[in-house]
Short mmCIF file of C-alpha atoms in Angstrom, two decimals:
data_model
loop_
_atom_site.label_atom_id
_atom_site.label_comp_id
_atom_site.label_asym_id
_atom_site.label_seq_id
_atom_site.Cartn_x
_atom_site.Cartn_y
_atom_site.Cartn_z
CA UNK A 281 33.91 96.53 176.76
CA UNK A 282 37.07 98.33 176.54
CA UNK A 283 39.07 94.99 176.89
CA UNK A 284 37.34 93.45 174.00
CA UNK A 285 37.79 96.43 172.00
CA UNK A 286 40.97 96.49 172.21
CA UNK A 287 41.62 92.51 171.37
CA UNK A 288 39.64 92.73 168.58
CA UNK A 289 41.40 96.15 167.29
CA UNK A 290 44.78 94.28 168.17
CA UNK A 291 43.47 91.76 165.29
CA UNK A 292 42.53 94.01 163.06
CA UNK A 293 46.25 95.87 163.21
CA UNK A 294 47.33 91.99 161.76
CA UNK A 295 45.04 92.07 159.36
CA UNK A 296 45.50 95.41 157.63
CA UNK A 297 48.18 95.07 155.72
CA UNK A 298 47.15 91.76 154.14
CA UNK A 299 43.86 93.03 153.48
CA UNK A 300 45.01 96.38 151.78
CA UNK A 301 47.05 94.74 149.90
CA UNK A 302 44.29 93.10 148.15
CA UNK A 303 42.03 96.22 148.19
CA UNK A 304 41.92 99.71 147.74
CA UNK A 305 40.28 102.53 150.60
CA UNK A 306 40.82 105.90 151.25
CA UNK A 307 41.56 106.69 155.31
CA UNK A 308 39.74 109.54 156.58
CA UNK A 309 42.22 109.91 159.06
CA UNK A 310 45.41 111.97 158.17
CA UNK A 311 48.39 112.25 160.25
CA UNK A 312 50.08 115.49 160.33
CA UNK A 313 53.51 114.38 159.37
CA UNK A 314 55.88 111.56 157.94
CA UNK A 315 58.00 110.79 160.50
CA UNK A 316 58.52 111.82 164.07
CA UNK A 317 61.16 113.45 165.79
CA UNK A 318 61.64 112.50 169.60
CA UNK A 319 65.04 114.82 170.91
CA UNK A 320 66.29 113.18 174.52
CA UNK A 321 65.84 115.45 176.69
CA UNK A 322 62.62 116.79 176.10
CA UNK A 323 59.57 115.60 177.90
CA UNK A 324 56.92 114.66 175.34
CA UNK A 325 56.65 114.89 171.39
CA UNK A 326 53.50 115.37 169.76
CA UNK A 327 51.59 114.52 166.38
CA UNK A 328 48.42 115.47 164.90
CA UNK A 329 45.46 113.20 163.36
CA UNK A 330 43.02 114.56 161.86
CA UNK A 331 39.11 113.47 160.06
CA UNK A 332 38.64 114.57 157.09
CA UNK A 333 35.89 111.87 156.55
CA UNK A 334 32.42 111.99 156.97
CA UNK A 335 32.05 109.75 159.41
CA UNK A 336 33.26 109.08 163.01
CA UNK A 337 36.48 107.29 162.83
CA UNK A 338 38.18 104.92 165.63
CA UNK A 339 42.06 104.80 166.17
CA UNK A 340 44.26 102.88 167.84
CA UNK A 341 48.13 103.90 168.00
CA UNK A 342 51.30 101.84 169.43
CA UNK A 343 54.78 101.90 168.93
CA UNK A 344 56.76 98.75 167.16
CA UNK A 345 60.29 98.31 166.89
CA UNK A 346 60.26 97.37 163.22
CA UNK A 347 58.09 93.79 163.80
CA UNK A 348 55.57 95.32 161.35
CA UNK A 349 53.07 91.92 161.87
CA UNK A 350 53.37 91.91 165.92
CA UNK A 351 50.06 92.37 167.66
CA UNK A 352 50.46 95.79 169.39
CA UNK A 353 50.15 93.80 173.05
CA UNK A 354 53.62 92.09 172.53
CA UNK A 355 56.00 94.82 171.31
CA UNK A 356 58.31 96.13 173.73
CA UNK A 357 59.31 99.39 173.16
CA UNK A 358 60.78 102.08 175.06
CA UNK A 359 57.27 104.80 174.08
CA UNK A 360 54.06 105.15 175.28
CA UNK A 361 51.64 106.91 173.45
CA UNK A 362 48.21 108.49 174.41
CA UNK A 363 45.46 108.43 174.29
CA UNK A 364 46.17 104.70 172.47
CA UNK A 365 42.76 104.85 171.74
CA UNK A 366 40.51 107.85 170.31
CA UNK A 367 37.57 108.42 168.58
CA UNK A 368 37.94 111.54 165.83
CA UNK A 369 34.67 112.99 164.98
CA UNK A 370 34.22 114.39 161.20
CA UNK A 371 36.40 117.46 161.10
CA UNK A 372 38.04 116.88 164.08
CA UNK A 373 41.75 116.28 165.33
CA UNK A 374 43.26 114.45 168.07
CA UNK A 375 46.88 114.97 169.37
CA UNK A 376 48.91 112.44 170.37
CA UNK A 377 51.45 112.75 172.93
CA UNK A 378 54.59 110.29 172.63
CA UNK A 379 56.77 109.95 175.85
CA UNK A 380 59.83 108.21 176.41
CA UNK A 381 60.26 105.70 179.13
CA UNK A 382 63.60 105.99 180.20
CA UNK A 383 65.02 102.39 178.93
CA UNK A 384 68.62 102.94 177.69
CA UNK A 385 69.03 103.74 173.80
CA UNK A 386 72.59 104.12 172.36
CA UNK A 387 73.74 107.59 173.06
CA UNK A 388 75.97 108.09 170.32
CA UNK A 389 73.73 107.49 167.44
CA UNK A 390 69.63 107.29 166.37
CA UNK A 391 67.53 104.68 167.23
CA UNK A 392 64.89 104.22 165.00
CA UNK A 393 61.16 102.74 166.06
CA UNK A 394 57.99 102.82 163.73
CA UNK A 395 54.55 104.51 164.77
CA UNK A 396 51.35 102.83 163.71
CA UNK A 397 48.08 104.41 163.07
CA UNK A 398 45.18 101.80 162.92
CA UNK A 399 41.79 103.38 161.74
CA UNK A 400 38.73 101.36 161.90
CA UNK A 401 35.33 103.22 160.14
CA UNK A 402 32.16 102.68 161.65
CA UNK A 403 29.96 99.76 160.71
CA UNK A 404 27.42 100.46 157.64
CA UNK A 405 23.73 100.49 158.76
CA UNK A 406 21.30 99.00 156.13
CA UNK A 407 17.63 100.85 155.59
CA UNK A 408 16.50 99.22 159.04
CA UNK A 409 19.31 100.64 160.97
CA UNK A 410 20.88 97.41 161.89
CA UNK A 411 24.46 96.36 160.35
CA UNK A 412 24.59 95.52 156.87
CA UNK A 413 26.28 92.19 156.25
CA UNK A 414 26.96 92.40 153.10
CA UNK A 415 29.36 94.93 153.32
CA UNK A 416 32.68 94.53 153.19
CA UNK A 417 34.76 96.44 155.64
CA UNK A 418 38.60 96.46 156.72
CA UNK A 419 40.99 98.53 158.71
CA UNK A 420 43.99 101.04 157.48
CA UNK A 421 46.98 101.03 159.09
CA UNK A 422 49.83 103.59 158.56
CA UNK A 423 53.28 103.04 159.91
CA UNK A 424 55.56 106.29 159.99
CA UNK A 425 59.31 106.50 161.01
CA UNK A 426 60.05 107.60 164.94
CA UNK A 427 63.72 108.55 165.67
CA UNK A 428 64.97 108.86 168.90
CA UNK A 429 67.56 111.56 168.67
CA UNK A 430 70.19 111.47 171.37
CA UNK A 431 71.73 115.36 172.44
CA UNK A 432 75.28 115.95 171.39
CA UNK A 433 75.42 114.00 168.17
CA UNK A 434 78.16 114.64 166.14
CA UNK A 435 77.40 116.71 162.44
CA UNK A 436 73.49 117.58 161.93
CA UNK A 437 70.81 115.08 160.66
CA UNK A 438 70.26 117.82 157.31
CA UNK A 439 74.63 117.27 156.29
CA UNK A 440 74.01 113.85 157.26
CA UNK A 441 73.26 112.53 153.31
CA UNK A 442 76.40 115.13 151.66
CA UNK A 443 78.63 112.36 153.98
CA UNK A 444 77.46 109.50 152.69
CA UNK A 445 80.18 107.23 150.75
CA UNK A 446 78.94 105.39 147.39
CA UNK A 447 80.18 102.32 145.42
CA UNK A 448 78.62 101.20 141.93
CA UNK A 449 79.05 97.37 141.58
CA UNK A 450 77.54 94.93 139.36
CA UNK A 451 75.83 91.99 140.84
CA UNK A 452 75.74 89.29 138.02
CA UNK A 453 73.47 91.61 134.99
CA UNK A 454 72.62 94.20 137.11
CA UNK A 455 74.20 97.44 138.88
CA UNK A 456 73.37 98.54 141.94
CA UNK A 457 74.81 101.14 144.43
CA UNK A 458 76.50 100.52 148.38
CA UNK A 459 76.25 103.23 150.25
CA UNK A 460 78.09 103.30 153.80
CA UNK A 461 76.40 106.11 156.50
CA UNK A 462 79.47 106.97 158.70
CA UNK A 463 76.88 109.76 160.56
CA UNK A 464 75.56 109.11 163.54
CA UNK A 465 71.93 110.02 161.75
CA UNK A 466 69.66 107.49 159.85
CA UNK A 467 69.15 108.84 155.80
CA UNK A 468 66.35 107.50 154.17
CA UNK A 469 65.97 107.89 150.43
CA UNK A 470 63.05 108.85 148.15
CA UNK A 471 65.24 107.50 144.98
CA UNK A 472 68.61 107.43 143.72
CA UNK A 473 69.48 108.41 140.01
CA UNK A 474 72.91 106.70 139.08
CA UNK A 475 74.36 108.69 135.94
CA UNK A 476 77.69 107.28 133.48
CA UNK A 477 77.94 108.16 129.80
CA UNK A 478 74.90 110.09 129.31
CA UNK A 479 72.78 107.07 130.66
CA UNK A 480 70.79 106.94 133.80
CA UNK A 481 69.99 103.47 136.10
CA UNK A 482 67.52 104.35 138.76
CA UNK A 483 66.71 103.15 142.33
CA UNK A 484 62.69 104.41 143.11
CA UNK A 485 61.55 102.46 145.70
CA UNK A 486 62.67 104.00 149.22
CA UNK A 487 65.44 103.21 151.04
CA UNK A 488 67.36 104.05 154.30
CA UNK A 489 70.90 103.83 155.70
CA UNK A 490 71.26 103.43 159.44
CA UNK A 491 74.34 104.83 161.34
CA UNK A 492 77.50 103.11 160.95
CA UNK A 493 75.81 100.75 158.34
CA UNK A 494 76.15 100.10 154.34
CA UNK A 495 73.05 99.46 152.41
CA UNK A 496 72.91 98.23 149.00
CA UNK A 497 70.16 99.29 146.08
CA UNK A 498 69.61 97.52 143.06
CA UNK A 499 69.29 99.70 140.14
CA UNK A 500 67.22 99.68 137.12
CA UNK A 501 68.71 100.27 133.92
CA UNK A 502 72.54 99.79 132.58
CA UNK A 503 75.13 102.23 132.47
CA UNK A 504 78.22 101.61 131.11
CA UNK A 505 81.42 100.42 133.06
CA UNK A 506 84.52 102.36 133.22
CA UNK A 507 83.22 105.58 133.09
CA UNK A 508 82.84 108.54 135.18
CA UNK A 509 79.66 108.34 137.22
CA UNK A 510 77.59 110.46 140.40
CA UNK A 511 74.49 109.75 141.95
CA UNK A 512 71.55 112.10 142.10
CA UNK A 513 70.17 111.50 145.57
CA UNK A 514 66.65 112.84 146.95
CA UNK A 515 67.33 112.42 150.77
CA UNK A 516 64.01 112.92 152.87
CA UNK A 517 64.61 115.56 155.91
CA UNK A 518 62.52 116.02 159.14
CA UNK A 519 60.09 117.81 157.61
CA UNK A 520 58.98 115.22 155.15
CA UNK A 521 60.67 117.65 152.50
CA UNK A 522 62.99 116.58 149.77
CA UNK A 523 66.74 117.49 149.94
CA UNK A 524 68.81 116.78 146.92
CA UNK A 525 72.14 116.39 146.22
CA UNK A 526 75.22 114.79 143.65
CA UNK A 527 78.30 112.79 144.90
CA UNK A 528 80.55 110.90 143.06
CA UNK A 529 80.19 107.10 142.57
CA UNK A 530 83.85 105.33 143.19
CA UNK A 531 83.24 101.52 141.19
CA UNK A 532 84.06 98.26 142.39
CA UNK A 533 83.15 96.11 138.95
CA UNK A 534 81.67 92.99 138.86
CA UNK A 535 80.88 91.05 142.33
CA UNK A 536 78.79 87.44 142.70
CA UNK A 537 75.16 88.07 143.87
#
């Protein structure tokens, strides 16, 4: 029983996404935060689900190393998490511990891995208490951030986005902004406001900059050339809370896409 429970819930973590994608639900089961923060050297980290459903509500949670479509039995990841599988009564929580296994991760910078949370609801029951078929059901998946922090980084993860160096280009019609991440500490974005001549060109769809790496993000909107310009950033912290800052925006004019 538990083997085939697991296959099957293996499936269902492929089929998630598709399938949300083409409708909408409402998980029952909420996770406690939006990304996790594992510091080498400690022995376990630990995150909260809870049901704030009505019903009983099955989970299955793995570690993936950014393959977002691999079946949770193939990744190879350096985390084990338990209890992989749970079931969260209504109004109940379940913690999850997280534990690292020792493989070697750079130790002069984050590493960054993804944890899943797969929840599959019960199965209706029509009037005569067997399973109604025509019912559609589907799974929910949530994938959150996991950093692996190494001890004795250089600088802290919250000066990490007041570091970060910015170019405005244009790529053909549009602008968009490079930012380089000389930190040894991943910055993800909410949004970035660029700002020239009283006009604003916008990035609002997420973003993040891994150590050592430049990232570019197309902007919406058009600013004028040649003038002054900053960038309004809303960096996320490891809270989930919004830090925001200005820096300047140096401009490197007109490049082929």
């Amino acid at each position: 029983m538990k083997k085939n429970t697991l296959s099957w819930l293996g499936k269902a973590s492929l089929l998630a996404m598709v399938l949300a994608a083409g409708f909408h639900a409402n998980a029952s089961v909420v996770i406690s935060g939006t990304r996790v923060i594992y510091n080498a050297g400690e022995r376990e980290s630990t995150l909260k689900l809870s049901n704030k459903g009505k019903e009983p509500a099955l989970t299955q949670v793995w570690v993936d190393n950014g393959e977002a479509n691999a079946a949770p039995t193939t990744v190879k990841v350096p985390f084990t998490v338990t209890p992989p599988v749970t079931r969260i009564d209504p109004d109940k929580a379940q913690t999850l511990r997280i534990f690292y296994t020792g493989e070697p991760l750079a130790k002069d910078k984050e590493s960054v891995f993804w944890l899943n949370v797969l929840e599959v609801p019960p199965k209706p029951v029509a009037d005569a208490g067997q399973p109604d078929p025509n019912y559609l059901q589907f799974a929910i998946r949530s994938r959150i951030k996991l950093f692996f922090r190494p001890q004795g980084l250089k600088g802290t993860a919250e000066g990490a986005p007041g570091q970060l160096e910015w170019q405005l280009l244009k790529t053909g019609a549009t602008w968009a902004i490079d930012v380089r991440n000389p930190t040894a500490y991943h910055v993800s974005f909410a949004n970035l406001d660029a700002v020239a001549g009283g006009k604003h060109a916008v990035f609002d769809e997420g973003g993040m900059v891994a150590p050592g790496e430049t990232q570019r993000f197309p902007l919406k909107g058009d600013i004028p050339a040649g003038v002054d310009a900053k960038v309004h950033y809303r960096a996320i912290n490891d809270y989930g809370g919004i830090s925001e800052g200005d820096a300047p925006l140096t401009q490197a004019g007109t490049i082929a896409k």
